[in-house]
Coordinates of C-alpha atoms and ligand atoms in Angstrom, one line a residue:
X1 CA -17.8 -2.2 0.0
X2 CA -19.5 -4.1 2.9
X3 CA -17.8 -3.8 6.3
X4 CA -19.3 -5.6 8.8
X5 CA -18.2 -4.3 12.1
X6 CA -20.8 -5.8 14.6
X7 CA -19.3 -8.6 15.5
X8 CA -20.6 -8.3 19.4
X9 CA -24.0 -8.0 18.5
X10 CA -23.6 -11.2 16.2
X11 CA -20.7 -12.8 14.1
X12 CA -21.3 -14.8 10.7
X13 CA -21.0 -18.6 11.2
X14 CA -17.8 -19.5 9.8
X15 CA -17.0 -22.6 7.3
X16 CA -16.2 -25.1 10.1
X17 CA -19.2 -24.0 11.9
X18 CA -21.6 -24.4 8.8
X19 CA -20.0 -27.8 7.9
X20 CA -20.1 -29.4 10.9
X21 CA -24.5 -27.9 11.4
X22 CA -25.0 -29.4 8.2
X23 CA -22.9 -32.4 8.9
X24 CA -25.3 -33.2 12.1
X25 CA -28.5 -32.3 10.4
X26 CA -27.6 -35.0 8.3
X27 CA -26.2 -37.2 9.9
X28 CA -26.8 -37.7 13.3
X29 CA -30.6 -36.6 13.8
X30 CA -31.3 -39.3 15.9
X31 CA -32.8 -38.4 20.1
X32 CA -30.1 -38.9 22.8
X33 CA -32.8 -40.4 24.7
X34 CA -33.9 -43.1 22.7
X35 CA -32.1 -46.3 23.2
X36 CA -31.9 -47.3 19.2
X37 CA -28.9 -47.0 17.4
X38 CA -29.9 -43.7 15.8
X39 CA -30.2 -42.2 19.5
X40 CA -27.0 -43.8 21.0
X41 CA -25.4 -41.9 18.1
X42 CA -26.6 -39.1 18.4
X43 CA -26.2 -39.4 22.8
X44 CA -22.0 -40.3 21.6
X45 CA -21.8 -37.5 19.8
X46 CA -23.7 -35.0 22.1
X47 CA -21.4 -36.5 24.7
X48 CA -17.8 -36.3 22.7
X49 CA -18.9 -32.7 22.3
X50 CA -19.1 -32.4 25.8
X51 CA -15.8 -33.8 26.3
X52 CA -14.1 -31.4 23.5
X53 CA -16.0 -28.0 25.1
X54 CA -14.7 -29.5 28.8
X55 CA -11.7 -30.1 27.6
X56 CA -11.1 -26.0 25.8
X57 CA -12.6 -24.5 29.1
X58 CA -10.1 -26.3 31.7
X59 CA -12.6 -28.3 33.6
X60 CA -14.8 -31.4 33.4
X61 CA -17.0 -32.9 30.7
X62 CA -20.0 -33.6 33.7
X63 CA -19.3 -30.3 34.1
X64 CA -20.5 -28.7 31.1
X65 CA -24.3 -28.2 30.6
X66 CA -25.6 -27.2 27.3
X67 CA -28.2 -24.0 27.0
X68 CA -29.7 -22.1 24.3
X69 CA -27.6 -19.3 25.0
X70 CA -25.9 -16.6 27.1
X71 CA -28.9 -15.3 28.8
X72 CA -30.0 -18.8 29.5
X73 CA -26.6 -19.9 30.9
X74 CA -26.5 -16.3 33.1
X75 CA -30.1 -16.4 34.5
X76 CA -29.5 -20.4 35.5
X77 CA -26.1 -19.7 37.1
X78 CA -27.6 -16.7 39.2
X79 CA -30.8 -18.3 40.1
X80 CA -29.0 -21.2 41.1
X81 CA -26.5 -19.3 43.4
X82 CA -29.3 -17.6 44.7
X83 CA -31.9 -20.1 45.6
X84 CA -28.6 -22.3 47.2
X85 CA -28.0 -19.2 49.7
X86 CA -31.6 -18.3 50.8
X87 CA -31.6 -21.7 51.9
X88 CA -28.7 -21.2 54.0
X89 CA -29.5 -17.4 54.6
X90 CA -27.6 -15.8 52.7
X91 CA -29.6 -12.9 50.3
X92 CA -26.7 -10.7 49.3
X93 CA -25.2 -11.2 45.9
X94 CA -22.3 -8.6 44.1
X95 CA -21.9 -7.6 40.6
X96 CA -21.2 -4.3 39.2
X97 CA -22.7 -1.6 37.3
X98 CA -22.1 -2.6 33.6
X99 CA -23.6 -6.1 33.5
X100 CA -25.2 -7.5 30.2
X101 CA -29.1 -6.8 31.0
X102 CA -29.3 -10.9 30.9
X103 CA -27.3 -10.6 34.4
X104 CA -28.7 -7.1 35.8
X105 CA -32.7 -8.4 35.2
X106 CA -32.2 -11.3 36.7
X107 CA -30.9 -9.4 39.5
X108 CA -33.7 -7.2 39.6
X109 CA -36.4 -9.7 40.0
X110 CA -34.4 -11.4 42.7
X111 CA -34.4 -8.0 44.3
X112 CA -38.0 -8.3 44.1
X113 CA -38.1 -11.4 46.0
X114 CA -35.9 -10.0 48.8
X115 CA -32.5 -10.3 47.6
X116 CA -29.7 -7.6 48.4
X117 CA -28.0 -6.6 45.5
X118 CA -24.6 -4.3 45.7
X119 CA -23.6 -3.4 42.2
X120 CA -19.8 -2.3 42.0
X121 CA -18.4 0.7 40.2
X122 CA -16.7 0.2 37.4
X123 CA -14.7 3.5 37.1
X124 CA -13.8 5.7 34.1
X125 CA -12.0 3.2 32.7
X126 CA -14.5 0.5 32.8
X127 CA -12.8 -1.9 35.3
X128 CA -13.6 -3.2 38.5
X129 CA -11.7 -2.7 41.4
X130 CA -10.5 -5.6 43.9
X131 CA -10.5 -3.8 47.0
X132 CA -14.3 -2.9 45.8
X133 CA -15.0 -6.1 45.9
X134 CA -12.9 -7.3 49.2
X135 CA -14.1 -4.6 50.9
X136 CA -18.0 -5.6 49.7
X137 CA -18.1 -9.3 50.5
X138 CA -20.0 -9.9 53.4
X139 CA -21.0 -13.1 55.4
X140 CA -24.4 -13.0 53.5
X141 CA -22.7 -12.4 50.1
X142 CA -24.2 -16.3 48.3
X143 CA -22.8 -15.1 44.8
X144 CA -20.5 -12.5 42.7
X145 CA -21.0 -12.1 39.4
X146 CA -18.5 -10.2 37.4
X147 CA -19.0 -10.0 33.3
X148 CA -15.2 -11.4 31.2
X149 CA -15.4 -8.7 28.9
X150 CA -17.9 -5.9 28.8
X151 CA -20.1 -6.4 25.2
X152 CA -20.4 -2.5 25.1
X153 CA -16.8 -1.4 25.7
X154 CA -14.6 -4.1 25.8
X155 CA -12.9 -3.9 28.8
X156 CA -11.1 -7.3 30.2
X157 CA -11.4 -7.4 34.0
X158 CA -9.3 -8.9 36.4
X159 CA -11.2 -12.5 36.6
X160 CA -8.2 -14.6 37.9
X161 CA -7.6 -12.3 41.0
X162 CA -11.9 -12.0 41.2
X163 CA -11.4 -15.5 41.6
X164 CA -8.9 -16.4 44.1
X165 CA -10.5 -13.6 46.1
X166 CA -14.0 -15.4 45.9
X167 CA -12.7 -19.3 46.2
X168 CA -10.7 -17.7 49.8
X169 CA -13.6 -16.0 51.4
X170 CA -16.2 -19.1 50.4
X171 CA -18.4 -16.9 47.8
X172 CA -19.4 -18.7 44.8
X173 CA -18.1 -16.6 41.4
X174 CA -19.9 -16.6 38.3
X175 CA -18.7 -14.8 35.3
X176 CA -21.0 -14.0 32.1
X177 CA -17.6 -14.9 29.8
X178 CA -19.8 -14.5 26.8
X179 CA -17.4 -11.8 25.1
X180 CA -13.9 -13.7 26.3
X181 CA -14.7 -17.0 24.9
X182 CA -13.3 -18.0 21.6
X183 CA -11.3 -14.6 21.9
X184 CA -8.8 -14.4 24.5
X185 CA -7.6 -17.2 26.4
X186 CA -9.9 -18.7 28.9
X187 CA -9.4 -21.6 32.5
X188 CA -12.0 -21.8 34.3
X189 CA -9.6 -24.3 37.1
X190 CA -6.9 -22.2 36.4
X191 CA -9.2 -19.1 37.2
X192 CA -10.7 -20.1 40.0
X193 CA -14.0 -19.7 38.0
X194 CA -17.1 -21.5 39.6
X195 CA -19.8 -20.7 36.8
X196 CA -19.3 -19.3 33.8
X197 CA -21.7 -18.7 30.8
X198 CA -20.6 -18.6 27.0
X199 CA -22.7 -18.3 23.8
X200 CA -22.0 -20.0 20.2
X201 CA -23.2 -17.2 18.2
X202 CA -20.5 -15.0 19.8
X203 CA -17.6 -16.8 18.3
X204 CA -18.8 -17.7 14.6
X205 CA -21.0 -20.2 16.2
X206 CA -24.7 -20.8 15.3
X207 CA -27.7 -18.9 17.3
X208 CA -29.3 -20.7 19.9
X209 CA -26.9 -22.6 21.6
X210 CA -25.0 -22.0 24.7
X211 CA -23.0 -23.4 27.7
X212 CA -23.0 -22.8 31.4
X213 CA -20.2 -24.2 32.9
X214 CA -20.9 -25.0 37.1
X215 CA -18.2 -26.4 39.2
X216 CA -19.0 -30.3 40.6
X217 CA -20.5 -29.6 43.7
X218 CA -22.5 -27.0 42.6
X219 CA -26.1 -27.4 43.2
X220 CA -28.0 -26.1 39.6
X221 CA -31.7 -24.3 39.8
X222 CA -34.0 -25.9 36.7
X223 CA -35.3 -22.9 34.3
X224 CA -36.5 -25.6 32.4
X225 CA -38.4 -28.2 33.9
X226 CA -39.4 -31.2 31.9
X227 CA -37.4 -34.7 30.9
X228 CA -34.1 -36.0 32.9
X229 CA -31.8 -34.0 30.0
X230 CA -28.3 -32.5 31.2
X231 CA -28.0 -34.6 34.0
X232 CA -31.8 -33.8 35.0
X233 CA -30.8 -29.7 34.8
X234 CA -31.8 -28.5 31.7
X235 CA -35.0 -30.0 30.0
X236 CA -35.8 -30.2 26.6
X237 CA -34.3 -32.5 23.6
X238 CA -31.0 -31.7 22.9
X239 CA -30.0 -29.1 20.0
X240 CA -27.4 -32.0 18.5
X241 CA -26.6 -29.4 15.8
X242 CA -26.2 -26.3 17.3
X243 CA -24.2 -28.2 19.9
X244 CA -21.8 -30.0 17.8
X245 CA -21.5 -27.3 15.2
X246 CA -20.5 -24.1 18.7
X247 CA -17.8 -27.0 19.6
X248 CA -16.2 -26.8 16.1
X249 CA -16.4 -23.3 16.6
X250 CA -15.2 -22.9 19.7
X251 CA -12.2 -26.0 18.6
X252 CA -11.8 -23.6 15.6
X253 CA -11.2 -20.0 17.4
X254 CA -9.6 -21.5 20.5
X255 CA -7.0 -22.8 17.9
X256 CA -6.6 -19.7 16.5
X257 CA -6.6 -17.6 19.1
X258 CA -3.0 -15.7 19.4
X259 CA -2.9 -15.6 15.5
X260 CA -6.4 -14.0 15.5
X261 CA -5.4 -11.4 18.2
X262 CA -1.8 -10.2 16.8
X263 CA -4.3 -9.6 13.3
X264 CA -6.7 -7.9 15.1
X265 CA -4.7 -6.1 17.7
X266 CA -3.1 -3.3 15.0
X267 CA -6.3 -3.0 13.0
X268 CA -8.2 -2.1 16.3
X269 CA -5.3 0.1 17.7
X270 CA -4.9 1.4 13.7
X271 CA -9.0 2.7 14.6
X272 CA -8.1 3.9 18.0
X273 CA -5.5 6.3 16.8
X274 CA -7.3 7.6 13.7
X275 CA -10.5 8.1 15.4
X276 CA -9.0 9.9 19.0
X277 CA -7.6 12.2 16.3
X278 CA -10.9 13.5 15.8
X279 CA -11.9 17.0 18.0
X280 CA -14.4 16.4 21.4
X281 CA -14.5 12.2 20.8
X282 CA -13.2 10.1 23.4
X283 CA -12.3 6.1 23.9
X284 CA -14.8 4.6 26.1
X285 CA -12.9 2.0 28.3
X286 CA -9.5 1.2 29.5
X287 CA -6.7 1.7 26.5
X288 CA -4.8 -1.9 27.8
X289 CA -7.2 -4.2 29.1
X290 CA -9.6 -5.0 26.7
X291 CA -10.7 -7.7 23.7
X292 CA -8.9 -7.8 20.2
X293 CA -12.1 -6.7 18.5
X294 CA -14.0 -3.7 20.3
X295 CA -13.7 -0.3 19.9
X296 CA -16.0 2.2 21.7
X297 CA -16.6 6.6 20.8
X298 CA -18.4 8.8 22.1
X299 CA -18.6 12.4 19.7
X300 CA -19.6 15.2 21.5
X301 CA -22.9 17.3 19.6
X302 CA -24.5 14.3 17.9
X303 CA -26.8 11.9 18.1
X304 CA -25.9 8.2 17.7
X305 CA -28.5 6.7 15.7
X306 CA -27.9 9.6 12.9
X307 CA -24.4 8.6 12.7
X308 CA -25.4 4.3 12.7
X309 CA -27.4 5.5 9.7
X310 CA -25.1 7.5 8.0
X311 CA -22.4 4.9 8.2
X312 CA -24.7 2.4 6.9
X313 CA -25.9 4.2 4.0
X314 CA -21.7 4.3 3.6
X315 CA -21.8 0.2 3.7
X316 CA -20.5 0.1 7.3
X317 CA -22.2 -1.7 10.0
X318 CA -21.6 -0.8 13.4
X319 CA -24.3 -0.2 17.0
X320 CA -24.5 2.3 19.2
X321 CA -23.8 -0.3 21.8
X322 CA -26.4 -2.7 23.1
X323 CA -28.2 -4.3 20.5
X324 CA -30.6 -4.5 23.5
X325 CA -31.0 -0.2 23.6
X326 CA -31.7 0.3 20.5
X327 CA -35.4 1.4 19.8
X328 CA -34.8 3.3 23.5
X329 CA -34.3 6.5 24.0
X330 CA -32.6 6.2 27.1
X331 CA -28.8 6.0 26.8
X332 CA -26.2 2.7 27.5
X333 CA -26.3 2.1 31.3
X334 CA -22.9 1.4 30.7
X335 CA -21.6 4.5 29.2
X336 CA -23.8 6.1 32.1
X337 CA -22.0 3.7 34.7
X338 CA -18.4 4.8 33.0
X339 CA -19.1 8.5 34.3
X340 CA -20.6 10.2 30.9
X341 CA -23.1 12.8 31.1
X342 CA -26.2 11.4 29.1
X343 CA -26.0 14.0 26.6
X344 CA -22.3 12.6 25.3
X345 CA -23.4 9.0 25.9
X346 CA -25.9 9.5 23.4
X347 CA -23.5 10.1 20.5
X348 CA -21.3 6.7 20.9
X349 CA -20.6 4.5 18.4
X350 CA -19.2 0.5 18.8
X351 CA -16.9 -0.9 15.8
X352 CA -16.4 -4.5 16.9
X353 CA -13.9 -6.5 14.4
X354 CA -13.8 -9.9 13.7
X355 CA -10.8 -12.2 12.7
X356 CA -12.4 -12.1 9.3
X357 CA -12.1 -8.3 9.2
X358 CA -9.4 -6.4 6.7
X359 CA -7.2 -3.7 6.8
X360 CA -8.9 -2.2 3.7
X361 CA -12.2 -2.4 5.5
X362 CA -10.6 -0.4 8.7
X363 CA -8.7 2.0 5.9
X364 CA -12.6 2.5 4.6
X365 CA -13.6 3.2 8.5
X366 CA -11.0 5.1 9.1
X367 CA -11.8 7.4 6.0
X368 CA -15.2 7.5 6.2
X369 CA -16.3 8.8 10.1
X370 CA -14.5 11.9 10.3
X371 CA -16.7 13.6 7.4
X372 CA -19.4 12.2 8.9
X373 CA -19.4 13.4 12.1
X374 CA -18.9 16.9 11.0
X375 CA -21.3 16.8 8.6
X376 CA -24.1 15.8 11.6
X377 CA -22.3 18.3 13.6
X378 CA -22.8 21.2 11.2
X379 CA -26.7 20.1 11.1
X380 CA -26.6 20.1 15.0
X381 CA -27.8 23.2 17.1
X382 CA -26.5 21.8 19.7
X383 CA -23.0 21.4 18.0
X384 CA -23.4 25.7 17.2
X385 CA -23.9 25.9 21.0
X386 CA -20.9 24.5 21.7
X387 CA -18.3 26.2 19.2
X388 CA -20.3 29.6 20.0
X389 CA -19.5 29.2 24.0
X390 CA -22.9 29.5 24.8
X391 CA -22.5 25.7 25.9
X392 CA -19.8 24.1 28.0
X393 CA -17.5 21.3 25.9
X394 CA -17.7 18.0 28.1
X395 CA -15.3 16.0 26.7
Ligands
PLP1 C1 -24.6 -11.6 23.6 C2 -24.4 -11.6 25.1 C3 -25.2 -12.3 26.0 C4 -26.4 -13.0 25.5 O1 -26.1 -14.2 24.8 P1 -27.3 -14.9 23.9 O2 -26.7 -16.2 23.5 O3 -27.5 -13.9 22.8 O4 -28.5 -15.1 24.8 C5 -24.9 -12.2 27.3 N1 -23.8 -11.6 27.8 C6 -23.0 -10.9 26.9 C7 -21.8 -10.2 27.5 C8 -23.2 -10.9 25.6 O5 -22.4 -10.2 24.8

């Protein structure tokens, strides 16, 4: 058996999503920009897209600008916010602690250039706090930027409140929605959501293809600089396919949303329960307030990696967290910025379901882990440390 439980690093394309890429391959190949028939087609279709993603975020078709991804989408939406307020003098921007590194790098090199940046804490259980964020805002604050759903643990924070508290102190909000999209319900009007950022590839979409969503009004930074494209924001020949196959996608998961999440919901509480059971492992984020499809550990006396590799040579797929970590040593800035000591961060794993995934598959999860992780512990020294006393348990 094959279970596939890495469905935040990547999901597989689903039927619709191959159909309709294959569909516009085909079919309507033509350049938006070119005034022939074969272009106007393709321009109608890039635009009825436009109107169907506008349309399943709660906000304007002109208001939708198409990316090649996530981390394209965050670094426009920051850069933008942040180049608007230097120009009225304003160099502070918020976000917290647990940021996808798409967000926090962009933020570095800002710092760089003489930016402030406060990042909030995000607490034990992995949420943000609203008198945090009240109490950080300051007249110089140009942006905050607080992530839907955290990729690592899954945590929902409270974006609607975020919101309202933004829009009535006159701070522009952006939120990396990247993991909420296609998975829980999402308004960006209803929200009080300025910018938000969401990636194809996320919800059974293909690779490659992205949105970042900016409010009318909003004055957008070019990353790309080049031909008049996206309303003269986003250069480069439009990704027809990848465009028209995410908003299939997006049509496709959107529509399926509550169904999805009451299948998902038991299988991911089903892993919860049988997994707590196990001795020194803990849930990483809040119980309540978090996605239908991802489940975070952390197993006291072992090393992550051992157990990834273990489970795959058992035919299931899971990550340690980031797919961005892996190949460093050093361990999740968000499990550090949820409180764990680095030695217990180091041994987490992420399970992260899919609508696609089985009851059988979790039943093979669910049987498999626990021998694992005491075999690795048996092999551990550090693991005879801490059953002797001569080390003190953590968690
Ligand atoms: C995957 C992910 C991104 C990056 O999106 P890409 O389309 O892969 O660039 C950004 N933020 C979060 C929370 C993600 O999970």
């Amino acid at each position: 058996m094959l279970v596939y439980l890495d469905n935040a690093a990547t999901t597989k394309m689903s039927e619709t999503a191959k159909r309709a890429l294959f569909d516009a391959t085909e079919n309507v190949w033509g350049n938006p920009s070119s005034l022939h028939t074969v272009g106007q087609e393709a321009r109608a279709a890039l635009e009825g897209a436009r109107e169907r993603i506008a349309k399943l975020l709660g906000c304007e078709a002109r208001e939708i600008y198409f990316t090649s991804g996530g981390s394209e989408a965050d670094n426009q939406a920051i850069i933008s916010a942040a180049r608007y307020g230097a120009k009225k003098g304003k160099k502070h921007i918020i976000s917290t602690k647990f940021e996808h590194h798409a967000v926090l790098h962009t933020l570095n090199r800002l710092e760089k250039e003489g930016f402030e940046v406060t990042l909030l804490d995000v607490y034990e259980n992995g949420m943000v706090r609203i008198d945090d964020l009240a109490a950080a805002i300051r007249p110089d604050t140009c942006l905050v930027t607080v992530m839907y759903a955290n990729n690592e643990i899954g945590t929902v924070q409270p974006i609607r409140e975020i919101g309202e508290l933004c829009r009535a102190r006159g701070v522009l909000f952006h939120t990396d929605a990247v993991q909420a999209v296609g998975h829980i319900p999402v308004n960006v009007k209803e929200e009080s959501i300025d910018m938000l950022s969401l990636s194809a590839h996320k919800f059974h979409g293909p690779k490659g293809v992205g949105v970042l969503y900016a409010k009318r009004g909003i004055v957008l930074t070019n990353i790309i600089d080049g031909g008049a494209q996206e309303r003269g924001k986003r250069a480069g020949t439009e990704n027809i396919p990848g465009v028209l196959s995410m908003t299939a996608a997006l049509e496709e998961s959107v529509a399926h949303l509550d169904e999805n999440a009451n299948k998902m919901i038991p299988l991911r509480d089903k892993l919860i329960d049988a997994l707590t059971k196990i001795p020194h492992a803990r849930l990483n984020g809040d119980r309540d307030h978090r996605v239908p499809g991802i489940v975070n550990f952390c197993f006291e006396g072992i090393e992550g990696e051992s157990l990834l590799l273990m489970l795959d040579m058992n035919g299931i797929e899971a990550s340690s967290g980031s797919a961005c970590t892996s190949g460093s040593l050093d361990p999740s800035h968000v499990l550090l910025a949820i409180g764990l000591p680095h030695e217990v961060a180091h041994g987490s794993l992420r399970l992260s379901l899919s609508e696609y995934t089985t009851e059988e598959e979790i039943d093979h999860v669910i049987k498999t882990v626990p021998g694992i992780v005491e075999y690795l512990r048996n092999m551990s020294p550090v693991w005879e440390e801490l059953e002797n006393g001569t080390r003190k348990h953590l968690i």
